[in-house]
XYZ file of C-alpha atoms in Angstrom:
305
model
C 24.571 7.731 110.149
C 27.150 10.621 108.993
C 26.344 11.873 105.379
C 28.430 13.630 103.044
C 27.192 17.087 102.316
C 29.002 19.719 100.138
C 29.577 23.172 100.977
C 30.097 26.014 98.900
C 31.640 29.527 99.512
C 32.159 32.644 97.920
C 33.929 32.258 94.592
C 32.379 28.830 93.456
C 34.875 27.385 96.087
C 33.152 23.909 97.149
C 34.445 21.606 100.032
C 33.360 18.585 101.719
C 32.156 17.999 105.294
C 30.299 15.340 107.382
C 26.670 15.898 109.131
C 26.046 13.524 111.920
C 23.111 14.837 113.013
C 20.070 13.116 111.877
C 17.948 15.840 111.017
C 18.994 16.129 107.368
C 19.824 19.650 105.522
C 18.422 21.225 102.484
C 19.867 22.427 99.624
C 20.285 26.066 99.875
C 20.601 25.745 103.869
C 23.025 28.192 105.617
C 25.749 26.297 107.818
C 28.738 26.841 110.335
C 31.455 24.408 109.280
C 34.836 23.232 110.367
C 37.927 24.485 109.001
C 41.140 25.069 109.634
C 41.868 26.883 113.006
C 38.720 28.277 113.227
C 34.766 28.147 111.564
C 33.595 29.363 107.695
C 29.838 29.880 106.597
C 28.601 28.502 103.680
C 25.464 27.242 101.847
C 24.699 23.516 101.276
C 25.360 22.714 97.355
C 25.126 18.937 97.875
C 23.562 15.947 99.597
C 22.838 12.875 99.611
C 24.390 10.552 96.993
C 24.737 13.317 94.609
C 27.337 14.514 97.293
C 28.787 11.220 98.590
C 29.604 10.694 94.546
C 31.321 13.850 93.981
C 33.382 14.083 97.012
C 34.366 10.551 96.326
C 35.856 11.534 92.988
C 37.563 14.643 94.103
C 38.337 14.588 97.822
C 42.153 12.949 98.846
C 42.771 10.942 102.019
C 40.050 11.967 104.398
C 38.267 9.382 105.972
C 34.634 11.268 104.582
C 35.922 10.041 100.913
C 36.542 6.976 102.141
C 33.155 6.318 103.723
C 31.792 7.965 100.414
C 34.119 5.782 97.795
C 32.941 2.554 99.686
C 35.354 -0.487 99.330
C 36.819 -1.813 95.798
C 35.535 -4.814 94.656
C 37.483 -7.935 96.280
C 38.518 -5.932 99.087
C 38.040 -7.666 102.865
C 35.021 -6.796 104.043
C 35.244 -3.400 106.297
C 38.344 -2.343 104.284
C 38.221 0.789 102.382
C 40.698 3.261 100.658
C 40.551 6.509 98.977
C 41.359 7.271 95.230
C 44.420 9.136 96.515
C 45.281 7.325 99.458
C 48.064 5.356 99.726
C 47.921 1.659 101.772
C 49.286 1.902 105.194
C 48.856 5.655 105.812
C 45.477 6.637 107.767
C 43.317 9.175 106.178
C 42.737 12.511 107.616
C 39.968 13.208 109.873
C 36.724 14.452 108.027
C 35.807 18.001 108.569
C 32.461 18.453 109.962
C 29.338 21.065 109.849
C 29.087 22.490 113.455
C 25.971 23.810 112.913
C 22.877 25.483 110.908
C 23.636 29.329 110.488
C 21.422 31.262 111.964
C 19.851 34.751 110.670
C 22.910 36.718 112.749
C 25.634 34.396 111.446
C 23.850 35.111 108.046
C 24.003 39.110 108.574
C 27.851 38.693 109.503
C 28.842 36.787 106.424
C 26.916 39.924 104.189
C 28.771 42.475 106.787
C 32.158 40.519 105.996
C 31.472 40.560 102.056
C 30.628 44.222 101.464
C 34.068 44.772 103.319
C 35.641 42.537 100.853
C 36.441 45.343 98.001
C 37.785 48.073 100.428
C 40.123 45.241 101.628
C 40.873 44.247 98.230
C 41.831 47.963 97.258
C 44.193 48.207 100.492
C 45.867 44.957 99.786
C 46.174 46.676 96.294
C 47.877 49.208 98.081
C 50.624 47.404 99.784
C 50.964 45.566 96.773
C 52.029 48.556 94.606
C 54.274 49.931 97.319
C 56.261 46.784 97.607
C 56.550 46.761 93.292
C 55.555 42.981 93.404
C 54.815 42.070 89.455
C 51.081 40.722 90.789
C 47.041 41.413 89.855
C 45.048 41.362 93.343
C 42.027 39.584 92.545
C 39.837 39.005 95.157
C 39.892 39.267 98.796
C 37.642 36.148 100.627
C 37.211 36.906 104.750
C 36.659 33.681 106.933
C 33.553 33.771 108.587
C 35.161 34.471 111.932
C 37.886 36.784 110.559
C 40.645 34.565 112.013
C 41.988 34.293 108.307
C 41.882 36.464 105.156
C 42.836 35.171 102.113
C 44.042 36.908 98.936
C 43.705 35.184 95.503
C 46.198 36.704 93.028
C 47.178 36.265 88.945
C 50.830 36.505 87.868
C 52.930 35.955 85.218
C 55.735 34.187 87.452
C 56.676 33.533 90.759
C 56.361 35.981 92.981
C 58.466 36.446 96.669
C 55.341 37.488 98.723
C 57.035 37.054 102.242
C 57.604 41.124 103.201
C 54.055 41.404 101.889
C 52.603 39.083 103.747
C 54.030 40.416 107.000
C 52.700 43.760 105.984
C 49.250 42.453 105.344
C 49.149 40.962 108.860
C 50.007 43.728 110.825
C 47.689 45.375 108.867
C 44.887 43.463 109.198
C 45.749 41.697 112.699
C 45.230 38.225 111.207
C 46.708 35.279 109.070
C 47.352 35.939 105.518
C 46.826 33.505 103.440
C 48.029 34.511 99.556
C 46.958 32.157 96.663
C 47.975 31.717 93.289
C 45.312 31.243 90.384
C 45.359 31.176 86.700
C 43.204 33.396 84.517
C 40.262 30.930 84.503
C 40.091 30.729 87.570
C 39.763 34.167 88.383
C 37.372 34.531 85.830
C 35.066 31.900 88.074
C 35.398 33.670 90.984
C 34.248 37.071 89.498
C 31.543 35.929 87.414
C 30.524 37.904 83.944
C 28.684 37.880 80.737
C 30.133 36.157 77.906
C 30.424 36.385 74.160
C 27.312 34.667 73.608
C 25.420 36.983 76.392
C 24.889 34.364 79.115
C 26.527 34.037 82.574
C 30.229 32.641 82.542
C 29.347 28.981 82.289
C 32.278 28.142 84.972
C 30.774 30.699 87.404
C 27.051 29.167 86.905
C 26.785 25.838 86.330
C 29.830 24.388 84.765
C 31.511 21.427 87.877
C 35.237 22.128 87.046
C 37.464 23.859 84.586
C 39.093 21.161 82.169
C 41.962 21.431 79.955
C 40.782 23.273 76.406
C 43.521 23.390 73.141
C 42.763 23.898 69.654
C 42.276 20.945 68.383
C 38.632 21.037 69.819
C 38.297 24.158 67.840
C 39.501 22.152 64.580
C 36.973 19.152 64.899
C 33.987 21.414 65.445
C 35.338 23.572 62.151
C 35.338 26.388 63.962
C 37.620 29.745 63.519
C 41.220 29.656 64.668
C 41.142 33.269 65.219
C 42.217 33.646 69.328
C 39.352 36.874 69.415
C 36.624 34.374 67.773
C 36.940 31.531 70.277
C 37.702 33.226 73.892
C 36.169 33.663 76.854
C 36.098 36.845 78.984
C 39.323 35.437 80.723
C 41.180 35.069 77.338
C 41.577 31.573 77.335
C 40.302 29.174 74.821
C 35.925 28.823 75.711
C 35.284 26.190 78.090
C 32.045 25.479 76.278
C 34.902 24.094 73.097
C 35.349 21.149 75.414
C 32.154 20.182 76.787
C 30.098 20.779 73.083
C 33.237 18.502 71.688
C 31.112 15.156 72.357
C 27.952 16.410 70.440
C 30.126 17.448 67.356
C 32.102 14.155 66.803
C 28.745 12.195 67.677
C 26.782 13.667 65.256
C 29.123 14.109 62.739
C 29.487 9.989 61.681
C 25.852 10.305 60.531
C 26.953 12.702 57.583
C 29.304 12.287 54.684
C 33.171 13.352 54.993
C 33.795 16.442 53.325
C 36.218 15.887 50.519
C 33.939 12.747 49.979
C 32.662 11.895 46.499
C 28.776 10.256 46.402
C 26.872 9.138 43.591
C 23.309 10.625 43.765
C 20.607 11.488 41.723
C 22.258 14.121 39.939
C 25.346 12.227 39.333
C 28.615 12.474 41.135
C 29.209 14.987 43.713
C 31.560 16.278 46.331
C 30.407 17.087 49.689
C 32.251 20.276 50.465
C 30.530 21.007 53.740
C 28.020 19.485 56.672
C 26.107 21.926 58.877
C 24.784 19.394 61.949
C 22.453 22.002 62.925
C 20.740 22.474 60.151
C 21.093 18.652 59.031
C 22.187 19.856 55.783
C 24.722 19.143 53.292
C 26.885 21.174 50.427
C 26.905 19.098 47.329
C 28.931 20.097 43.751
C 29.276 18.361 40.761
C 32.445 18.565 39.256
C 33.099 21.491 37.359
C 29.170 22.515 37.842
C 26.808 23.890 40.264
C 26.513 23.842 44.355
C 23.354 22.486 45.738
C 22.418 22.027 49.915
C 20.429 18.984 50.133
C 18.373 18.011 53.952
C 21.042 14.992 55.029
C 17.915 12.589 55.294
C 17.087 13.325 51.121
C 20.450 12.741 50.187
C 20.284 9.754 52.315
C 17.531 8.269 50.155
C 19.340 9.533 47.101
C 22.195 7.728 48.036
C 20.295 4.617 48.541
C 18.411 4.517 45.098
C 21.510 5.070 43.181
C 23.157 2.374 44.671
C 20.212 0.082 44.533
């Protein structure tokens, strides 16, 4: 049986490959894997169904999502297709893991990263010289040093060609240069964010989705652009994936705006904190009070009754 095992490199970079050996791999396991024109070292992130799942819902036309995805429902029996793969057109042959590392291939791979930043600097070099309106990034060496690739931010297109052809006489090997937006260069560096934890995109967070303001409105937040970004100055990833828990918990208290009748009479609720299960209460024209939401609960109930 082939299994589906993810793969992840330096950067947070993740890809898919097949195992058809049947001694199985642990998490955390150092491996040789297939890639294009050549062989990459990573570390198992993935396995089992955990894996099969994810590379099902993100992988596009290889055969190793199809065999993960399984058939649709109706289908003829033996029939499969990807999410992304169109009927008619065969899928692309799965990569596959060569190999376990071994404590050498593991000492190359360290060799190959502390060279990283002097490579980075160089390419820095070049790029300066040729006046190209770009921020070098990172610098990622394939395991076997048949390909260096160069991720990059910029503000618009940029003609790399000339550098490109400077790089690889420089370095004696393909170039590859790649384009990335500001969050993603903030997962491939890693930091420390406003709240003085790891970048949640570099640690655990699976994939960077879309954040706008409106996330920042529901959770009554500040609109100030310094309150509610991240290290990369975009809006905080954590806006979108705390949204859920906001708009959940806020049906179980009173709209603000709202007027109850309670045991002190009639009263606006001018403001809900869900953490503290509280709420702001003021009669009209009179005092403020902040009442536990379970009291005013029962306070609503016994006026009503």
């Amino acid at each position: 049986m082939t299994d589906v095992i993810e793969v992840r490199f330096k950067g947070n970079r993740k890809e898919y490959f097949s195992w058809p050996s049947a001694e199985p791999l642990a998490l955390h396991d150092c491996v040789i894997v297939e890639v294009d024109r050549g062989q990459d070292f990573g570390r198992v992130s993935a396995v089992g169904p955990v894996a099969a799942k994810k590379c099902a819902g993100s992988c596009s036309g290889c055969s190793l999502a199809e065999g993960a995805a399984g058939p649709s429902p109706g289908s003829p029996p033996g029939s499969a297709l990807t999410p992304d793969a169109s009927p008619g057109l065969a899928p692309t042959p799965p990569r596959r893991i060569v190999r376990r590392a071994t404590p050498d291939d593991a000492a190359v791979a360290e060799q190959l990263q502390r060279e990283e930043e002097d490579v980075r600097r160089r390419v820095m070099e070049r790029v300066k010289s040729h006046t190209l309106p770009m921020k070098v990034s990172d610098a990622e060496w394939q395991w076997d040093k048949k390909k260096l690739t160069v991720y990059f931010t910029a503000e618009q297109r940029v003609d790399f060609r000339a550098l490109v052809r400077d790089l690889a006489s420089l370095f004696h090997t393909r170039i590859e240069l790649r384009q990335i937006g500001a969050r993603d260069e903030a997962k491939r560096l890693d930091g420390v964010g406003r709240c003085g934890r790891q970048y949640c995109c570099s640690s655990w967070l699976p994939e960077l989705r879309p954040v706008s303001l409106s996330l920042a409105k529901d959770q009554h937040l500040s609109l100030n652009p310094s309150q509610i970004s991240g290290g990369c100055g975009r809006l905080l990833c954590c806006l979108r994936y705390e949204h859920d828990f906001y708009v959940q918990t806020r049906k179980r208290f009173p709209k603000e705006g709202r007027v109850l009748r309670t045991a002190v009479g009639l009263e606006r609720v001018l403001a809900v904190d869900v953490f503290r299960q509280t709420v702001t209460l003021r009669v009209d024209g009179g005092d403020t009070r902040v009442v536990a939401l379970e009291k005013l609960k029962d306070e609503v109930s016994s006026a009503d009754a």
